[in-house]
PDB file of C-alpha atoms in Angstrom:
ATOM      1  CA  MET U1406     -22.639 -13.950 -24.511  1.00 65.00           C
ATOM      2  CA  PRO U1407     -19.684 -14.241 -22.066  1.00 78.00           C
ATOM      3  CA  ALA U1408     -17.341 -17.127 -22.667  1.00 91.00           C
ATOM      4  CA  TRP U1409     -17.834 -18.142 -18.995  1.00 96.00           C
ATOM      5  CA  GLN U1410     -20.837 -19.414 -16.697  1.00 97.00           C
ATOM      6  CA  LEU U1411     -21.181 -19.227 -13.011  1.00 98.00           C
ATOM      7  CA  ARG U1412     -22.505 -22.165 -10.884  1.00 98.00           C
ATOM      8  CA  PRO U1413     -22.496 -23.146  -6.944  1.00 98.00           C
ATOM      9  CA  ALA U1414     -19.539 -25.192  -6.310  1.00 98.00           C
ATOM     10  CA  GLN U1415     -19.850 -28.598  -4.584  1.00 97.00           C
ATOM     11  CA  ALA U1416     -17.197 -30.453  -2.651  1.00 97.00           C
ATOM     12  CA  SER U1417     -16.637 -32.677  -5.940  1.00 98.00           C
ATOM     13  CA  ASP U1418     -15.513 -29.474  -7.517  1.00 98.00           C
ATOM     14  CA  SER U1419     -12.455 -29.269  -5.063  1.00 98.00           C
ATOM     15  CA  ASP U1420      -9.778 -30.300  -7.345  1.00 98.00           C
ATOM     16  CA  ALA U1421     -10.925 -28.012  -9.991  1.00 98.00           C
ATOM     17  CA  LEU U1422     -11.198 -25.017  -7.412  1.00 98.00           C
ATOM     18  CA  ALA U1423      -7.666 -25.715  -6.156  1.00 98.00           C
ATOM     19  CA  MET U1424      -6.310 -25.711  -9.429  1.00 97.00           C
ATOM     20  CA  VAL U1425      -7.729 -22.510 -10.577  1.00 98.00           C
ATOM     21  CA  ALA U1426      -6.829 -21.036  -7.083  1.00 97.00           C
ATOM     22  CA  ALA U1427      -3.251 -21.821  -7.307  1.00 97.00           C
ATOM     23  CA  ALA U1428      -3.125 -20.457 -11.116  1.00 97.00           C
ATOM     24  CA  THR U1429      -4.714 -17.251 -10.338  1.00 96.00           C
ATOM     25  CA  PHE U1430      -2.739 -16.606  -7.227  1.00 95.00           C
ATOM     26  CA  LEU U1431       0.468 -17.357  -9.331  1.00 95.00           C
ATOM     27  CA  GLU U1432      -0.814 -15.070 -12.212  1.00 94.00           C
ATOM     28  CA  THR U1433      -1.636 -12.211  -9.542  1.00 92.00           C
ATOM     29  CA  PHE U1434       1.425 -12.383  -7.603  1.00 92.00           C
ATOM     30  CA  SER U1435       4.280 -13.631  -9.601  1.00 94.00           C
ATOM     31  CA  GLY U1436       6.869 -11.061  -9.617  1.00 92.00           C
ATOM     32  CA  ILE U1437       5.577  -9.338  -6.418  1.00 90.00           C
ATOM     33  CA  LEU U1438       5.858 -12.297  -4.021  1.00 91.00           C
ATOM     34  CA  PRO U1439       8.828 -14.850  -4.066  1.00 94.00           C
ATOM     35  CA  GLY U1440       7.914 -17.940  -6.085  1.00 94.00           C
ATOM     36  CA  ALA U1441       8.804 -20.187  -3.109  1.00 94.00           C
ATOM     37  CA  ASP U1442       6.271 -18.259  -0.975  1.00 94.00           C
ATOM     38  CA  ILE U1443       3.484 -18.467  -3.661  1.00 94.00           C
ATOM     39  CA  VAL U1444       3.991 -22.386  -3.997  1.00 95.00           C
ATOM     40  CA  ALA U1445       3.985 -22.870  -0.302  1.00 93.00           C
ATOM     41  CA  HIS U1446       0.867 -20.632   0.301  1.00 93.00           C
ATOM     42  CA  CYS U1447      -1.068 -22.270  -2.530  1.00 95.00           C
ATOM     43  CA  THR U1448      -0.234 -25.879  -1.066  1.00 94.00           C
ATOM     44  CA  ARG U1449      -1.214 -24.906   2.450  1.00 92.00           C
ATOM     45  CA  LYS U1450      -4.217 -22.576   1.772  1.00 93.00           C
ATOM     46  CA  SER U1451      -5.743 -23.686  -1.517  1.00 95.00           C
ATOM     47  CA  SER U1452      -5.700 -27.321  -0.985  1.00 96.00           C
ATOM     48  CA  PRO U1453      -8.802 -29.492  -2.381  1.00 97.00           C
ATOM     49  CA  GLU U1454      -9.649 -30.144   1.271  1.00 97.00           C
ATOM     50  CA  THR U1455      -9.997 -26.575   1.963  1.00 97.00           C
ATOM     51  CA  PHE U1456     -12.374 -26.146  -0.799  1.00 98.00           C
ATOM     52  CA  ALA U1457     -14.238 -29.072  -0.127  1.00 98.00           C
ATOM     53  CA  ALA U1458     -14.803 -27.824   3.637  1.00 98.00           C
ATOM     54  CA  TRP U1459     -15.986 -24.394   2.205  1.00 98.00           C
ATOM     55  CA  ALA U1460     -18.331 -26.078  -0.287  1.00 97.00           C
ATOM     56  CA  GLY U1461     -19.747 -28.324   2.544  1.00 97.00           C
ATOM     57  CA  ASP U1462     -20.130 -25.598   5.111  1.00 98.00           C
ATOM     58  CA  PRO U1463     -23.685 -24.137   5.483  1.00 97.00           C
ATOM     59  CA  ARG U1464     -22.113 -20.785   6.623  1.00 97.00           C
ATOM     60  CA  SER U1465     -20.099 -20.552   3.301  1.00 98.00           C
ATOM     61  CA  ALA U1466     -20.849 -20.188  -0.320  1.00 98.00           C
ATOM     62  CA  VAL U1467     -18.422 -21.159  -3.155  1.00 98.00           C
ATOM     63  CA  THR U1468     -18.995 -20.050  -6.726  1.00 98.00           C
ATOM     64  CA  LEU U1469     -17.194 -21.498  -9.683  1.00 98.00           C
ATOM     65  CA  ALA U1470     -16.664 -19.733 -13.072  1.00 98.00           C
ATOM     66  CA  GLU U1471     -16.302 -22.181 -15.850  1.00 98.00           C
ATOM     67  CA  HIS U1472     -15.450 -21.740 -19.615  1.00 97.00           C
ATOM     68  CA  THR U1473     -18.651 -22.328 -21.688  1.00 95.00           C
ATOM     69  CA  ASP U1474     -16.527 -24.295 -24.137  1.00 94.00           C
ATOM     70  CA  GLY U1475     -15.264 -27.665 -22.373  1.00 94.00           C
ATOM     71  CA  GLY U1476     -16.152 -26.485 -18.656  1.00 95.00           C
ATOM     72  CA  ALA U1477     -12.511 -25.573 -17.693  1.00 96.00           C
ATOM     73  CA  PRO U1478     -12.233 -23.725 -14.276  1.00 97.00           C
ATOM     74  CA  VAL U1479     -11.563 -19.891 -15.047  1.00 98.00           C
ATOM     75  CA  GLY U1480     -12.580 -18.158 -11.689  1.00 98.00           C
ATOM     76  CA  TYR U1481     -14.173 -18.464  -8.179  1.00 98.00           C
ATOM     77  CA  ALA U1482     -15.291 -16.589  -5.230  1.00 98.00           C
ATOM     78  CA  VAL U1483     -15.561 -17.820  -1.561  1.00 98.00           C
ATOM     79  CA  VAL U1484     -17.847 -16.095   1.083  1.00 98.00           C
ATOM     80  CA  THR U1485     -17.364 -17.544   4.729  1.00 98.00           C
ATOM     81  CA  THR U1486     -17.178 -16.980   8.408  1.00 97.00           C
ATOM     82  CA  PRO U1487     -14.690 -14.010   8.869  1.00 97.00           C
ATOM     83  CA  ASP U1488     -11.316 -14.460  10.192  1.00 94.00           C
ATOM     84  CA  LEU U1489     -10.167 -10.805  10.326  1.00 96.00           C
ATOM     85  CA  PRO U1490      -8.532  -8.674  13.085  1.00 95.00           C
ATOM     86  CA  VAL U1491     -11.417  -6.165  13.216  1.00 96.00           C
ATOM     87  CA  ASP U1492     -14.531  -6.035  15.391  1.00 95.00           C
ATOM     88  CA  LEU U1493     -16.904  -8.520  14.169  1.00 97.00           C
ATOM     89  CA  PHE U1494     -20.570  -8.914  14.278  1.00 96.00           C
ATOM     90  CA  ASP U1495     -22.818 -12.077  14.160  1.00 96.00           C
ATOM     91  CA  THR U1496     -24.086 -10.770  10.782  1.00 98.00           C
ATOM     92  CA  ASP U1497     -20.685 -10.338   9.238  1.00 98.00           C
ATOM     93  CA  ILE U1498     -19.312 -12.410   6.235  1.00 98.00           C
ATOM     94  CA  GLU U1499     -16.033 -12.638   4.676  1.00 98.00           C
ATOM     95  CA  LEU U1500     -15.021 -12.573   0.821  1.00 98.00           C
ATOM     96  CA  ARG U1501     -12.206 -14.733   1.452  1.00 98.00           C
ATOM     97  CA  ARG U1502     -11.471 -15.383  -2.176  1.00 97.00           C
ATOM     98  CA  ILE U1503     -12.303 -13.810  -5.480  1.00 97.00           C
ATOM     99  CA  TYR U1504     -10.040 -14.403  -8.470  1.00 96.00           C
ATOM    100  CA  ALA U1505     -10.356 -15.055 -12.206  1.00 96.00           C
ATOM    101  CA  LEU U1506      -7.818 -15.980 -14.978  1.00 96.00           C
ATOM    102  CA  SER U1507      -6.066 -13.115 -16.810  1.00 93.00           C
ATOM    103  CA  ASN U1508      -7.973 -14.420 -20.180  1.00 93.00           C
ATOM    104  CA  THR U1509     -11.276 -13.435 -18.704  1.00 94.00           C
ATOM    105  CA  ARG U1510     -10.294  -9.771 -18.122  1.00 91.00           C
ATOM    106  CA  GLY U1511     -12.700  -7.515 -19.826  1.00 92.00           C
ATOM    107  CA  THR U1512     -15.468  -9.987 -19.963  1.00 95.00           C
ATOM    108  CA  GLY U1513     -17.348  -8.792 -16.873  1.00 95.00           C
ATOM    109  CA  LEU U1514     -16.362 -11.919 -14.926  1.00 97.00           C
ATOM    110  CA  GLY U1515     -15.035 -10.033 -11.913  1.00 95.00           C
ATOM    111  CA  HIS U1516     -18.182  -8.037 -11.675  1.00 96.00           C
ATOM    112  CA  ALA U1517     -20.352 -11.205 -11.749  1.00 97.00           C
ATOM    113  CA  LEU U1518     -18.449 -13.148  -9.152  1.00 98.00           C
ATOM    114  CA  MET U1519     -18.709 -10.149  -6.810  1.00 98.00           C
ATOM    115  CA  ALA U1520     -22.443  -9.811  -7.470  1.00 98.00           C
ATOM    116  CA  ARG U1521     -22.785 -13.637  -6.890  1.00 98.00           C
ATOM    117  CA  ALA U1522     -20.675 -13.235  -3.731  1.00 98.00           C
ATOM    118  CA  ILE U1523     -22.995 -10.480  -2.441  1.00 98.00           C
ATOM    119  CA  ALA U1524     -26.124 -12.392  -3.195  1.00 98.00           C
ATOM    120  CA  ASP U1525     -24.786 -15.455  -1.598  1.00 98.00           C
ATOM    121  CA  ALA U1526     -23.724 -13.283   1.491  1.00 98.00           C
ATOM    122  CA  ARG U1527     -27.344 -11.875   1.798  1.00 98.00           C
ATOM    123  CA  ARG U1528     -28.877 -15.249   1.346  1.00 98.00           C
ATOM    124  CA  LEU U1529     -26.721 -16.425   4.365  1.00 98.00           C
ATOM    125  CA  GLY U1530     -28.152 -13.614   6.111  1.00 98.00           C
ATOM    126  CA  ALA U1531     -25.169 -11.252   6.198  1.00 98.00           C
ATOM    127  CA  LYS U1532     -25.469  -7.553   6.588  1.00 98.00           C
ATOM    128  CA  ARG U1533     -21.806  -6.464   6.059  1.00 98.00           C
ATOM    129  CA  MET U1534     -19.102  -7.991   3.766  1.00 98.00           C
ATOM    130  CA  LEU U1535     -15.333  -7.703   4.732  1.00 98.00           C
ATOM    131  CA  LEU U1536     -12.332  -8.704   2.616  1.00 98.00           C
ATOM    132  CA  GLY U1537      -8.510  -8.643   3.090  1.00 97.00           C
ATOM    133  CA  VAL U1538      -6.136  -7.683   0.243  1.00 97.00           C
ATOM    134  CA  LEU U1539      -2.555  -6.774  -0.093  1.00 94.00           C
ATOM    135  CA  GLY U1540      -2.105  -3.320   0.513  1.00 95.00           C
ATOM    136  CA  THR U1541       0.045  -2.718  -2.476  1.00 94.00           C
ATOM    137  CA  ASN U1542      -2.433  -4.336  -4.903  1.00 93.00           C
ATOM    138  CA  HIS U1543      -3.910  -0.969  -6.365  1.00 94.00           C
ATOM    139  CA  VAL U1544      -5.634  -2.774  -8.888  1.00 92.00           C
ATOM    140  CA  ALA U1545      -7.809  -5.262  -6.569  1.00 94.00           C
ATOM    141  CA  ARG U1546      -8.255  -2.171  -4.173  1.00 97.00           C
ATOM    142  CA  ALA U1547      -9.563   0.073  -6.960  1.00 96.00           C
ATOM    143  CA  PHE U1548     -12.117  -2.662  -8.008  1.00 95.00           C
ATOM    144  CA  TYR U1549     -13.373  -3.280  -4.395  1.00 97.00           C
ATOM    145  CA  GLU U1550     -13.488   0.514  -3.839  1.00 97.00           C
ATOM    146  CA  ARG U1551     -15.756   0.741  -7.019  1.00 96.00           C
ATOM    147  CA  GLN U1552     -17.921  -1.975  -5.392  1.00 96.00           C
ATOM    148  CA  GLY U1553     -18.679   0.273  -2.318  1.00 97.00           C
ATOM    149  CA  PHE U1554     -15.866  -1.248  -0.043  1.00 98.00           C
ATOM    150  CA  ALA U1555     -14.183   1.195   2.501  1.00 98.00           C
ATOM    151  CA  LEU U1556     -11.218   0.848   4.617  1.00 98.00           C
ATOM    152  CA  VAL U1557     -11.774  -0.440   8.055  1.00 98.00           C
ATOM    153  CA  GLY U1558      -8.440  -1.941   9.296  1.00 97.00           C
ATOM    154  CA  THR U1559      -5.151  -3.532   8.512  1.00 97.00           C
ATOM    155  CA  ARG U1560      -3.550  -6.849   9.314  1.00 96.00           C
ATOM    156  CA  ARG U1561      -0.184  -8.697   8.813  1.00 95.00           C
ATOM    157  CA  PHE U1562      -0.732 -11.655   6.377  1.00 90.00           C
ATOM    158  CA  ASN U1563       1.339 -14.649   5.901  1.00 89.00           C
ATOM    159  CA  VAL U1564       2.330 -15.843   2.539  1.00 90.00           C
ATOM    160  CA  GLY U1565       4.849 -18.903   2.657  1.00 86.00           C
ATOM    161  CA  ALA U1566       7.875 -17.553   4.624  1.00 89.00           C
ATOM    162  CA  GLY U1567       6.858 -13.879   4.141  1.00 88.00           C
ATOM    163  CA  TRP U1568       4.727 -11.492   5.927  1.00 92.00           C
ATOM    164  CA  TYR U1569       2.865  -8.767   4.169  1.00 92.00           C
ATOM    165  CA  ASP U1570       0.723  -5.791   4.951  1.00 95.00           C
ATOM    166  CA  ASP U1571      -2.997  -6.090   3.950  1.00 96.00           C
ATOM    167  CA  VAL U1572      -5.938  -3.654   4.241  1.00 98.00           C
ATOM    168  CA  ILE U1573      -9.318  -4.655   5.278  1.00 98.00           C
ATOM    169  CA  TYR U1574     -12.316  -3.385   3.499  1.00 98.00           C
ATOM    170  CA  ALA U1575     -16.004  -3.572   4.518  1.00 98.00           C
ATOM    171  CA  ARG U1576     -19.230  -2.640   2.878  1.00 98.00           C
ATOM    172  CA  SER U1577     -22.834  -2.952   4.121  1.00 98.00           C
ATOM    173  CA  LEU U1578     -25.170  -5.363   2.284  1.00 98.00           C
TER     174      LEU U1578
END
């Protein structure tokens, strides 16, 4: 039995979501991005208000992964209206976020979050899922490619004071 469980997040989970978002972003990008940029990005893009808005949006779905012993947040996923510089269709959805704490690696949580995100996207009527990822994040890119995503574009993405090159992936649902 895994040491985590998934559930749909509510607006009341926004503090927990913001905390795990900041922690997982820091874990993922420390040593890659400047610390000040990580802090600025998390403050601006991973606020409780941001997560409350997604949780309350009928065109979005937020999943929270919690440790089975005590309910601490250990991961999450967000699917929502796309905001990417590629040709978009009415039936597109964006996997805006999918992160898990490093202590969950090897437990299947990443795959479970992806499966839930795909199921949520289908439930919301989406036919194609898109996502953006740092171009040099080869671990994440390999994960997405194993999940059936293919390159469809690029973008410049702002984190704090820095600009970074992302790749954009898509897959049919």
